[in-house]
Coordinates of C-alpha atoms in Angstrom, one line a residue:
X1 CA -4.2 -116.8 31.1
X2 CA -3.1 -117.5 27.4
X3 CA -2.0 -115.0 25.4
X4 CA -3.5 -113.7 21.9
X5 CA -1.1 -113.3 19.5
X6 CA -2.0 -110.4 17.2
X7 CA -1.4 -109.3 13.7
X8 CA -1.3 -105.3 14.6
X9 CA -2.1 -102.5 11.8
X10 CA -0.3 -98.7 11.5
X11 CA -2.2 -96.4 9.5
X12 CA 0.5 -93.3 7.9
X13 CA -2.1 -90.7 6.8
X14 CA -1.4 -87.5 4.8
X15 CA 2.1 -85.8 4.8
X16 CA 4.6 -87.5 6.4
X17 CA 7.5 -85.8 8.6
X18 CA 8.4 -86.4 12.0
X19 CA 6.9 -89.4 13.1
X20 CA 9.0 -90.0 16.6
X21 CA 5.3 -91.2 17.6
X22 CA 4.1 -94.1 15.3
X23 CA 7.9 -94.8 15.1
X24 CA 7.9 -95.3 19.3
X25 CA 4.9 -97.2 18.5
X26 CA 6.6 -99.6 16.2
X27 CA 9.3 -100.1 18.2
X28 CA 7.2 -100.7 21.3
X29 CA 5.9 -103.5 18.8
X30 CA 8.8 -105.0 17.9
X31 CA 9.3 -105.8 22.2
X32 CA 5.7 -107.4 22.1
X33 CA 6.3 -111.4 21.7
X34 CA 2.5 -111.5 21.2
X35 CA 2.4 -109.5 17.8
X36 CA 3.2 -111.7 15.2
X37 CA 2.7 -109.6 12.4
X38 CA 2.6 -105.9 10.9
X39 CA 0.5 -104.6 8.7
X40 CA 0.8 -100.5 7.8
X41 CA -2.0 -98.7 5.6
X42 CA -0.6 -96.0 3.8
X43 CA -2.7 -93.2 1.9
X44 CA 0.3 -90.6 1.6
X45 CA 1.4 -88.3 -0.9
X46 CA 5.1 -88.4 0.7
X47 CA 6.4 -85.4 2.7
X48 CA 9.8 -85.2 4.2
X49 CA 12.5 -87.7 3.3
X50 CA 14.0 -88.3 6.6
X51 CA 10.6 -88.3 7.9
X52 CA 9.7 -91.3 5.4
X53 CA 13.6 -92.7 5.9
X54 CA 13.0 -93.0 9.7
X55 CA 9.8 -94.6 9.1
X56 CA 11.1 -96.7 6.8
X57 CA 14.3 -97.8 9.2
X58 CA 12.2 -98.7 11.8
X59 CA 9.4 -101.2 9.9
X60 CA 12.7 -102.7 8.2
X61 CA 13.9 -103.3 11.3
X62 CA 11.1 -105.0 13.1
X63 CA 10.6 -107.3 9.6
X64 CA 13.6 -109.0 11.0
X65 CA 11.5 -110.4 13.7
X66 CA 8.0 -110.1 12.5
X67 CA 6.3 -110.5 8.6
X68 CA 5.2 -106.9 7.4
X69 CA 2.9 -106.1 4.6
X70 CA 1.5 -102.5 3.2
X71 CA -1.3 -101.9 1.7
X72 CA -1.2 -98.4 -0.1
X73 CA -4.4 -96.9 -0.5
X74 CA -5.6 -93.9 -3.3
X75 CA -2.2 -92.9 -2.9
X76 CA 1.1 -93.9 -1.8
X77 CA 3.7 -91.7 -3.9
X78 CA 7.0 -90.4 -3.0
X79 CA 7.9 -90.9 0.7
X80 CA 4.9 -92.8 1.2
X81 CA 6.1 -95.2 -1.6
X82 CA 9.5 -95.0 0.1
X83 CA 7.9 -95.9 3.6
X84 CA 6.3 -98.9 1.5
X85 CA 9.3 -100.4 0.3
X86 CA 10.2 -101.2 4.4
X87 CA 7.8 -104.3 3.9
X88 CA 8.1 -107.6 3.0
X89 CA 4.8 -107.9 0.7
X90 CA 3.5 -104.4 -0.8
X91 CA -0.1 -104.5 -1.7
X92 CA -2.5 -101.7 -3.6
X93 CA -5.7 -101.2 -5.5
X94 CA -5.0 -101.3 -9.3
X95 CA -6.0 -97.3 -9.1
X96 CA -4.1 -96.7 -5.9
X97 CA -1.5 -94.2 -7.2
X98 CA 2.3 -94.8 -6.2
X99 CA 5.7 -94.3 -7.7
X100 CA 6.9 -90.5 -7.8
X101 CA 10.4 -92.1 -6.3
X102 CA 13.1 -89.0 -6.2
X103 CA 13.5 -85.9 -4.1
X104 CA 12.3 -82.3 -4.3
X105 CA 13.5 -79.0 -3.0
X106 CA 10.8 -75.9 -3.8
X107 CA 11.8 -72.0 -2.9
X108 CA 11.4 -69.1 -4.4
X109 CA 13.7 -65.9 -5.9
X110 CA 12.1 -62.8 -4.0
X111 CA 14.9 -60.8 -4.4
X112 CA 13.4 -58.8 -7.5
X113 CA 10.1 -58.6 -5.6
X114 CA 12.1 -57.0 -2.3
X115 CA 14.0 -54.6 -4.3
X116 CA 10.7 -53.3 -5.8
X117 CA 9.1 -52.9 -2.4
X118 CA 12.2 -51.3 -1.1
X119 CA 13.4 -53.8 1.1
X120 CA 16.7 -54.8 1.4
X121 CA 17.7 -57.7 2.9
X122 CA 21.2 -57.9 5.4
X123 CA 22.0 -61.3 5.0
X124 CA 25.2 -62.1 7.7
X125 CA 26.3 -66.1 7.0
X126 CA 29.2 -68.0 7.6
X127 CA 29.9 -69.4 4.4
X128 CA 28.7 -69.1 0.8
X129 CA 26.9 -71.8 1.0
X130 CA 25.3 -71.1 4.4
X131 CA 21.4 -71.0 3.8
X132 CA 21.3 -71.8 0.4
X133 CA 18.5 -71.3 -1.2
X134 CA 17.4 -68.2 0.4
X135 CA 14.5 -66.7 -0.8
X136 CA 15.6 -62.9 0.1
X137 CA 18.7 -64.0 -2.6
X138 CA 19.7 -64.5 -6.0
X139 CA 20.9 -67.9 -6.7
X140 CA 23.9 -67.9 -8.4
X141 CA 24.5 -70.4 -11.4
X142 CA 27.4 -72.3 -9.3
X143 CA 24.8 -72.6 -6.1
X144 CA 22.0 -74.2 -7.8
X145 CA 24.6 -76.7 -9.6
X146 CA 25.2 -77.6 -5.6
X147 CA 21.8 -78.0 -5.0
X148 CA 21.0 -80.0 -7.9
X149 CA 24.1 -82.5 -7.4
X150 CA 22.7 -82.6 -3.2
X151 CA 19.2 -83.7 -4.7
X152 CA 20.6 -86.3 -7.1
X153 CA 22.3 -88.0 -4.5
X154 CA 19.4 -88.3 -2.4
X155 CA 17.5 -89.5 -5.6
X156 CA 20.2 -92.4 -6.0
X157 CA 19.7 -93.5 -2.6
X158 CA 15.9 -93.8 -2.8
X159 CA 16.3 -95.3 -6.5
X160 CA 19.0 -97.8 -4.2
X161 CA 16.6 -98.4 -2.0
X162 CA 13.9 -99.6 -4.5
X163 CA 16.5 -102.1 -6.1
X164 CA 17.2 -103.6 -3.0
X165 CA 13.7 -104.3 -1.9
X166 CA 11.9 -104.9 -5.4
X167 CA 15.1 -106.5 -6.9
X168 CA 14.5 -104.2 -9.9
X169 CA 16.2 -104.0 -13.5
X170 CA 18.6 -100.9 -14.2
X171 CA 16.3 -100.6 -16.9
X172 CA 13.2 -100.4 -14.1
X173 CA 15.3 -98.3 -12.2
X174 CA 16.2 -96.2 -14.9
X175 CA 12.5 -95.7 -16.1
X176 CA 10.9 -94.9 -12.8
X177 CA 13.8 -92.5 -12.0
X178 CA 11.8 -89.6 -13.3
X179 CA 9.5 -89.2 -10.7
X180 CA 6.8 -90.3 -12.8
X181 CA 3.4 -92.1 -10.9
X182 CA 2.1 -95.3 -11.8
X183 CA -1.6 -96.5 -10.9
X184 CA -1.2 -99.8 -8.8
X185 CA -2.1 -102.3 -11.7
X186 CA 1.6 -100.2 -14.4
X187 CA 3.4 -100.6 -10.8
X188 CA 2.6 -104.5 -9.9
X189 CA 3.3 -104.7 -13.7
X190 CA 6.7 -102.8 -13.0
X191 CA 7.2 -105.1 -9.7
X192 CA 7.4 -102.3 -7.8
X193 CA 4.1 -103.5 -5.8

């Protein structure tokens, strides 16, 4: 009985975070002598970055073996771009939307809205920095100046990651780093598709 060999195709939909799934699946690929190639349709907006990291890890590592392309759909922005980058070719529409490379960290300050209801928070931690940000707490000046150098270094290694696989400018690097979006024909422009 001859084999087929087969060109297979991942689809990453929506927000991305833990993906022990799709990335079982890939590896399960990367055993398959009959799949010769990997194609992954992205139409993400990003989500987690380890969630896009691990993705990312595991499609590098089975383009040792195989050829892998992306094609980004409407959207392929943030961890979804990052995911993208794992390929060897990086296609999209000219309006597919992509770019948005950095990190972001959202909470809130409830603390004024606890004290007016009466509610006051016991908050036991082992360390200053335990559970920072905390949304029962004030941030002090000192903590968000943590939190702000933690995000930047995440930022450098996805901006790190983009020079590595587009083989980038600093000057590219230095525009994109931002977070700005591009439509797919300012990004193939940009070589960053």
């Amino acid at each position: 009985q001859k084999q087929e060999k087969q060109i297979r195709e991942e689809t990453i939909q929506g927000i991305i975070q833990d993906r022990k799934d799709l990335i079982d699946q890939i590896d399960e690929l990367a055993r398959n002598d009959n799949v010769k190639g990997l194609l992954s349709v992205i139409n993400s907006p990003g989500g987690t970055y380890v969630g896009s990291k691990e993705i990312y890890d595991s499609i590098k590592e089975i383009s040792k073996k195989i050829p892998t392309a992306v094609y980004m759909k409407e959207m392929a922005t943030s961890g979804g771009y990052l995911v993208s980058l794992s390929s060897d070719k990086i296609y999209g529409n000219a309006g597919t939307i992509t770019g948005s490379v950095g990190v972001i960290l959202q909470t809130i300050d409830a603390s004024n809205l606890l004290d007016k209801l009466g509610i006051n928070p016991i908050i036991v931690k082992s360390g200053e920095l335990k559970a920072v940000p905390n949304p029962a707490e004030k941030i002090s000046s000192e903590k968000l100046i943590y939190l702000e150098n933690l995000i930047q270094k995440m930022k450098k290694e996805f901006l790190a990651i983009v020079k590595e696989n587009r083989k980038v400018s600093d000057s590219i690097i230095e525009y994109i780093s931002d977070g700005r979006v591009f439509t797919g024909k300012e990004a193939e422009n940009l070589k960053l598709i």
